[in-house]
């Protein structure tokens, strides 16, 4: 899919005269019920970029590996790029979780190499009709090569996320980008990152409700393409997540 012409709509065009591509109207259910539910219940809208944050040890990578596997089982195409761990470590976790469908992998910290590889995978004949989703672990590990010394500044993450966003809008792809947190459990980096994406999902650890202490709390805090759905309380075990409780979002 190529949406380049969508940016060429004449300035001043009446909003009612803009023809929306049919595939943008069709949401893609990932098959991971608590993820789809937290996103409003209908899944991902093509071209969505989601920032995914979480407390240390909450299980961000475990959830994303499970999500990638489910996307494949639903007929989608998922690229899991990890610059945090080696592919051997990722494969060991995948086997522990007993994933069944798998997904394609990347292991680069160069955002340009990542997007070029993604484009090649998307353009394979067998993949052209599949919804393409990238899971990126993590934003802070990526570099756009602006500085030859390899130094990263606060602007590096912003530039990398902008490139990912532009790619998704142009090709109708989706991206779920893991964003690190600081020692206080708050999102690392500039708040501008939140404004650049379509949705922001957070995985926390319950510390107050007695009956749910230790449960993981999954909620979507921003969603341009739908409601923020429900809040899910999940138990994290060796084999992954299990639903404990669900509450309606206010």
mmCIF file of C-alpha atoms in Angstrom:
data_model
loop_
_atom_site.group_PDB
_atom_site.id
_atom_site.type_symbol
_atom_site.label_atom_id
_atom_site.label_comp_id
_atom_site.label_asym_id
_atom_site.label_seq_id
_atom_site.Cartn_x
_atom_site.Cartn_y
_atom_site.Cartn_z
ATOM 1 C CA UNK A 1 0.000 0.000 0.000
ATOM 2 C CA UNK A 2 1.226 3.489 -0.777
ATOM 3 C CA UNK A 3 -0.567 6.554 0.548
ATOM 4 C CA UNK A 4 1.805 9.228 -0.749
ATOM 5 C CA UNK A 5 -0.968 10.950 -2.694
ATOM 6 C CA UNK A 6 -2.980 11.425 0.510
ATOM 7 C CA UNK A 7 -0.650 14.287 1.386
ATOM 8 C CA UNK A 8 -1.293 15.931 -1.990
ATOM 9 C CA UNK A 9 -4.902 16.870 -1.241
ATOM 10 C CA UNK A 10 -5.312 20.473 -2.325
ATOM 11 C CA UNK A 11 -5.168 23.011 0.482
ATOM 12 C CA UNK A 12 -8.656 24.312 1.139
ATOM 13 C CA UNK A 13 -10.477 21.147 0.040
ATOM 14 C CA UNK A 14 -13.857 20.635 1.737
ATOM 15 C CA UNK A 15 -13.529 17.805 4.251
ATOM 16 C CA UNK A 16 -16.679 16.160 2.877
ATOM 17 C CA UNK A 17 -15.090 15.885 -0.572
ATOM 18 C CA UNK A 18 -12.109 13.841 0.599
ATOM 19 C CA UNK A 19 -12.400 10.212 -0.451
ATOM 20 C CA UNK A 20 -11.133 7.849 2.235
ATOM 21 C CA UNK A 21 -9.306 4.712 0.986
ATOM 22 C CA UNK A 22 -11.396 1.620 1.708
ATOM 23 C CA UNK A 23 -8.685 -0.239 3.601
ATOM 24 C CA UNK A 24 -8.389 2.604 6.122
ATOM 25 C CA UNK A 25 -11.988 1.923 7.121
ATOM 26 C CA UNK A 26 -11.235 -1.684 8.018
ATOM 27 C CA UNK A 27 -9.713 -2.173 11.452
ATOM 28 C CA UNK A 28 -7.459 -5.162 11.999
ATOM 29 C CA UNK A 29 -8.136 -7.320 15.051
ATOM 30 C CA UNK A 30 -4.862 -8.638 16.400
ATOM 31 C CA UNK A 31 -6.484 -11.639 18.069
ATOM 32 C CA UNK A 32 -5.113 -10.647 21.476
ATOM 33 C CA UNK A 33 -8.407 -9.825 23.188
ATOM 34 C CA UNK A 34 -7.085 -7.655 26.003
ATOM 35 C CA UNK A 35 -4.955 -5.612 23.583
ATOM 36 C CA UNK A 36 -7.832 -5.096 21.141
ATOM 37 C CA UNK A 37 -10.150 -4.312 24.055
ATOM 38 C CA UNK A 38 -7.813 -1.691 25.468
ATOM 39 C CA UNK A 39 -7.703 -0.095 22.010
ATOM 40 C CA UNK A 40 -11.483 0.257 21.929
ATOM 41 C CA UNK A 41 -12.496 -3.291 20.991
ATOM 42 C CA UNK A 42 -12.018 -3.203 17.216
ATOM 43 C CA UNK A 43 -8.267 -3.564 16.887
ATOM 44 C CA UNK A 44 -5.791 -1.458 14.914
ATOM 45 C CA UNK A 45 -6.626 1.108 12.256
ATOM 46 C CA UNK A 46 -4.151 0.885 9.333
ATOM 47 C CA UNK A 47 -1.435 3.590 9.613
ATOM 48 C CA UNK A 48 -1.694 3.697 13.441
ATOM 49 C CA UNK A 49 1.451 4.413 15.440
ATOM 50 C CA UNK A 50 1.171 3.405 19.099
ATOM 51 C CA UNK A 51 3.636 4.327 21.836
ATOM 52 C CA UNK A 52 3.811 1.480 24.357
ATOM 53 C CA UNK A 53 5.222 2.254 27.796
ATOM 54 C CA UNK A 54 5.423 0.240 30.986
ATOM 55 C CA UNK A 55 7.051 -0.081 34.368
ATOM 56 C CA UNK A 56 10.278 -2.120 34.601
ATOM 57 C CA UNK A 57 9.445 -5.818 34.887
ATOM 58 C CA UNK A 58 5.796 -5.302 33.957
ATOM 59 C CA UNK A 59 6.159 -7.610 30.958
ATOM 60 C CA UNK A 60 6.288 -5.251 27.968
ATOM 61 C CA UNK A 61 8.418 -7.544 25.824
ATOM 62 C CA UNK A 62 6.405 -10.629 26.806
ATOM 63 C CA UNK A 63 3.184 -8.915 25.782
ATOM 64 C CA UNK A 64 4.628 -7.664 22.505
ATOM 65 C CA UNK A 65 5.998 -11.101 21.565
ATOM 66 C CA UNK A 66 2.586 -12.609 22.269
ATOM 67 C CA UNK A 67 0.954 -9.858 20.211
ATOM 68 C CA UNK A 68 3.297 -10.432 17.262
ATOM 69 C CA UNK A 69 2.473 -14.149 17.305
ATOM 70 C CA UNK A 70 -1.272 -13.452 17.401
ATOM 71 C CA UNK A 71 -1.065 -10.976 14.513
ATOM 72 C CA UNK A 72 0.473 -13.726 12.383
ATOM 73 C CA UNK A 73 -2.239 -16.188 13.438
ATOM 74 C CA UNK A 74 -4.882 -13.657 12.317
ATOM 75 C CA UNK A 75 -3.412 -13.462 8.815
ATOM 76 C CA UNK A 76 -1.383 -10.314 9.388
ATOM 77 C CA UNK A 77 2.343 -9.785 8.882
ATOM 78 C CA UNK A 78 4.391 -8.721 11.900
ATOM 79 C CA UNK A 79 8.015 -7.608 12.047
ATOM 80 C CA UNK A 80 9.485 -7.685 15.562
ATOM 81 C CA UNK A 81 12.657 -5.600 15.639
ATOM 82 C CA UNK A 82 14.717 -5.790 18.789
ATOM 83 C CA UNK A 83 17.713 -3.624 19.493
ATOM 84 C CA UNK A 84 17.403 -4.340 23.224
ATOM 85 C CA UNK A 85 18.217 -8.062 23.116
ATOM 86 C CA UNK A 86 19.836 -10.506 20.725
ATOM 87 C CA UNK A 87 17.600 -12.632 18.510
ATOM 88 C CA UNK A 88 18.811 -15.689 20.455
ATOM 89 C CA UNK A 89 17.416 -14.192 23.670
ATOM 90 C CA UNK A 90 14.182 -13.265 21.900
ATOM 91 C CA UNK A 91 13.865 -16.788 20.460
ATOM 92 C CA UNK A 92 14.373 -18.310 23.925
ATOM 93 C CA UNK A 93 11.538 -16.195 25.308
ATOM 94 C CA UNK A 94 9.319 -17.107 22.359
ATOM 95 C CA UNK A 95 9.878 -20.815 23.050
ATOM 96 C CA UNK A 96 9.145 -20.352 26.752
ATOM 97 C CA UNK A 97 5.862 -18.661 25.840
ATOM 98 C CA UNK A 98 5.078 -21.561 23.478
ATOM 99 C CA UNK A 99 4.273 -19.279 20.580
ATOM 100 C CA UNK A 100 2.759 -21.151 17.652
ATOM 101 C CA UNK A 101 2.607 -18.889 14.601
ATOM 102 C CA UNK A 102 5.843 -16.903 14.832
ATOM 103 C CA UNK A 103 6.729 -13.646 13.077
ATOM 104 C CA UNK A 104 9.557 -12.120 11.075
ATOM 105 C CA UNK A 105 12.442 -10.550 12.969
ATOM 106 C CA UNK A 106 14.927 -7.699 12.795
ATOM 107 C CA UNK A 107 17.901 -6.890 15.006
ATOM 108 C CA UNK A 108 19.016 -3.409 13.960
ATOM 109 C CA UNK A 109 19.373 -0.133 15.824
ATOM 110 C CA UNK A 110 19.509 1.870 12.561
ATOM 111 C CA UNK A 111 16.014 3.248 11.919
ATOM 112 C CA UNK A 112 16.745 3.735 8.209
ATOM 113 C CA UNK A 113 17.862 0.109 7.865
ATOM 114 C CA UNK A 114 14.768 -0.965 9.803
ATOM 115 C CA UNK A 115 12.357 0.866 7.496
ATOM 116 C CA UNK A 116 14.167 -0.249 4.350
ATOM 117 C CA UNK A 117 13.947 -3.856 5.540
ATOM 118 C CA UNK A 118 10.274 -3.402 6.407
ATOM 119 C CA UNK A 119 9.556 -2.090 2.909
ATOM 120 C CA UNK A 120 11.237 -5.104 1.300
ATOM 121 C CA UNK A 121 9.195 -7.511 3.433
ATOM 122 C CA UNK A 122 5.944 -5.684 2.642
ATOM 123 C CA UNK A 123 6.639 -5.697 -1.090
ATOM 124 C CA UNK A 124 7.014 -9.457 -1.384
ATOM 125 C CA UNK A 125 4.174 -10.766 -3.519
ATOM 126 C CA UNK A 126 2.861 -13.097 -0.809
ATOM 127 C CA UNK A 127 2.681 -10.235 1.684
ATOM 128 C CA UNK A 128 1.082 -7.406 -0.278
ATOM 129 C CA UNK A 129 -2.483 -8.035 0.898
ATOM 130 C CA UNK A 130 -1.573 -8.586 4.542
ATOM 131 C CA UNK A 131 -1.859 -5.925 7.229
ATOM 132 C CA UNK A 132 1.720 -5.062 8.159
ATOM 133 C CA UNK A 133 2.585 -4.312 11.787
ATOM 134 C CA UNK A 134 5.982 -3.415 13.237
ATOM 135 C CA UNK A 135 6.805 -3.962 16.901
ATOM 136 C CA UNK A 136 9.908 -1.968 17.820
ATOM 137 C CA UNK A 137 11.869 -2.677 21.007
ATOM 138 C CA UNK A 138 12.753 0.056 21.798
ATOM 139 C CA UNK A 139 12.665 3.665 20.593
ATOM 140 C CA UNK A 140 15.610 4.748 22.758
ATOM 141 C CA UNK A 141 17.837 2.111 21.138
ATOM 142 C CA UNK A 142 17.299 3.482 17.630
ATOM 143 C CA UNK A 143 19.582 5.930 15.833
ATOM 144 C CA UNK A 144 19.003 7.890 12.635
ATOM 145 C CA UNK A 145 22.711 8.381 11.914
ATOM 146 C CA UNK A 146 22.639 12.175 12.136
ATOM 147 C CA UNK A 147 25.890 12.233 14.099
ATOM 148 C CA UNK A 148 28.814 10.236 12.740
ATOM 149 C CA UNK A 149 30.126 9.743 16.268
ATOM 150 C CA UNK A 150 26.998 7.759 17.133
ATOM 151 C CA UNK A 151 26.075 10.101 19.974
ATOM 152 C CA UNK A 152 22.366 10.288 20.794
ATOM 153 C CA UNK A 153 20.574 13.393 22.026
ATOM 154 C CA UNK A 154 17.006 14.102 23.121
ATOM 155 C CA UNK A 155 16.217 14.817 19.484
ATOM 156 C CA UNK A 156 17.316 11.381 18.271
ATOM 157 C CA UNK A 157 14.176 9.615 19.526
ATOM 158 C CA UNK A 158 11.987 12.372 18.089
ATOM 159 C CA UNK A 159 13.575 12.094 14.655
ATOM 160 C CA UNK A 160 13.384 8.286 14.672
ATOM 161 C CA UNK A 161 9.727 8.319 15.698
ATOM 162 C CA UNK A 162 8.954 10.860 12.979
ATOM 163 C CA UNK A 163 10.508 8.574 10.353
ATOM 164 C CA UNK A 164 8.469 5.619 11.652
ATOM 165 C CA UNK A 165 5.290 7.705 11.647
ATOM 166 C CA UNK A 166 5.889 8.955 8.108
ATOM 167 C CA UNK A 167 6.492 5.386 6.930
ATOM 168 C CA UNK A 168 3.237 4.141 8.464
ATOM 169 C CA UNK A 169 1.181 6.994 7.011
ATOM 170 C CA UNK A 170 2.700 6.457 3.566
ATOM 171 C CA UNK A 171 2.314 2.675 3.460
ATOM 172 C CA UNK A 172 -0.736 1.988 5.648
ATOM 173 C CA UNK A 173 1.443 0.042 8.094
ATOM 174 C CA UNK A 174 1.009 0.001 11.874
ATOM 175 C CA UNK A 175 3.764 0.378 14.443
ATOM 176 C CA UNK A 176 3.841 -0.346 18.153
ATOM 177 C CA UNK A 177 6.912 1.353 19.554
ATOM 178 C CA UNK A 178 8.136 0.426 23.021
ATOM 179 C CA UNK A 179 9.286 3.520 24.885
ATOM 180 C CA UNK A 180 11.460 3.253 27.965
ATOM 181 C CA UNK A 181 10.579 4.817 31.315
ATOM 182 C CA UNK A 182 12.666 6.619 33.918
ATOM 183 C CA UNK A 183 13.315 5.566 37.521
ATOM 184 C CA UNK A 184 10.009 7.097 38.591
ATOM 185 C CA UNK A 185 8.128 4.944 36.074
ATOM 186 C CA UNK A 186 7.310 7.937 33.878
ATOM 187 C CA UNK A 187 7.809 7.934 30.129
ATOM 188 C CA UNK A 188 11.404 8.667 29.153
ATOM 189 C CA UNK A 189 12.120 11.408 26.654
ATOM 190 C CA UNK A 190 10.276 14.466 25.482
ATOM 191 C CA UNK A 191 6.516 14.810 25.937
ATOM 192 C CA UNK A 192 6.498 15.666 22.240
ATOM 193 C CA UNK A 193 6.648 11.915 21.587
ATOM 194 C CA UNK A 194 3.099 11.505 22.946
ATOM 195 C CA UNK A 195 1.784 14.162 20.575
ATOM 196 C CA UNK A 196 3.434 12.567 17.550
ATOM 197 C CA UNK A 197 1.624 9.229 17.832
ATOM 198 C CA UNK A 198 -1.984 8.133 17.349
ATOM 199 C CA UNK A 199 -2.239 6.174 20.572
ATOM 200 C CA UNK A 200 -0.444 5.641 23.852
ATOM 201 C CA UNK A 201 -0.795 2.384 25.777
ATOM 202 C CA UNK A 202 0.677 1.760 29.228
ATOM 203 C CA UNK A 203 1.361 -1.431 31.181
ATOM 204 C CA UNK A 204 1.592 -0.840 34.918
ATOM 205 C CA UNK A 205 1.684 -2.886 38.117
ATOM 206 C CA UNK A 206 -1.212 -2.571 40.602
ATOM 207 C CA UNK A 207 -0.004 -1.416 44.027
ATOM 208 C CA UNK A 208 -3.153 -0.173 45.800
ATOM 209 C CA UNK A 209 -6.154 -2.482 45.310
ATOM 210 C CA UNK A 210 -5.616 -5.293 47.828
ATOM 211 C CA UNK A 211 -7.247 -8.050 45.776
ATOM 212 C CA UNK A 212 -5.290 -7.102 42.662
ATOM 213 C CA UNK A 213 -1.852 -6.192 44.046
ATOM 214 C CA UNK A 214 0.854 -7.358 41.648
ATOM 215 C CA UNK A 215 -1.490 -7.647 38.690
ATOM 216 C CA UNK A 216 -0.455 -5.919 35.480
ATOM 217 C CA UNK A 217 -2.733 -3.057 34.471
ATOM 218 C CA UNK A 218 -3.156 -2.464 30.725
ATOM 219 C CA UNK A 219 -4.856 0.711 29.552
ATOM 220 C CA UNK A 220 -4.834 3.001 26.550
ATOM 221 C CA UNK A 221 -4.353 6.614 27.592
ATOM 222 C CA UNK A 222 -4.742 8.112 24.115
ATOM 223 C CA UNK A 223 -6.398 6.850 20.945
ATOM 224 C CA UNK A 224 -7.115 9.046 17.929
ATOM 225 C CA UNK A 225 -8.928 6.263 16.098
ATOM 226 C CA UNK A 226 -11.430 5.215 18.733
ATOM 227 C CA UNK A 227 -12.274 5.083 22.390
ATOM 228 C CA UNK A 228 -9.764 4.000 24.974
ATOM 229 C CA UNK A 229 -11.776 0.853 25.647
ATOM 230 C CA UNK A 230 -11.443 -1.004 28.919
ATOM 231 C CA UNK A 231 -8.785 -1.349 31.610
ATOM 232 C CA UNK A 232 -7.471 -4.898 31.935
ATOM 233 C CA UNK A 233 -5.961 -6.493 35.037
ATOM 234 C CA UNK A 234 -3.689 -9.356 34.031
ATOM 235 C CA UNK A 235 -1.697 -12.006 35.843
ATOM 236 C CA UNK A 236 1.801 -12.528 34.458
ATOM 237 C CA UNK A 237 3.173 -16.046 34.677
ATOM 238 C CA UNK A 238 5.869 -18.057 32.934
ATOM 239 C CA UNK A 239 3.530 -18.805 30.022
ATOM 240 C CA UNK A 240 2.418 -15.199 29.581
ATOM 241 C CA UNK A 241 -0.636 -13.196 30.608
ATOM 242 C CA UNK A 242 -3.971 -14.360 31.947
ATOM 243 C CA UNK A 243 -7.013 -12.107 32.363
ATOM 244 C CA UNK A 244 -8.002 -11.454 35.989
ATOM 245 C CA UNK A 245 -10.493 -8.592 35.731
ATOM 246 C CA UNK A 246 -11.754 -5.921 33.330
ATOM 247 C CA UNK A 247 -13.311 -2.573 34.125
ATOM 248 C CA UNK A 248 -14.994 -0.107 31.800
ATOM 249 C CA UNK A 249 -13.064 3.044 31.035
ATOM 250 C CA UNK A 250 -14.614 6.256 32.290
#
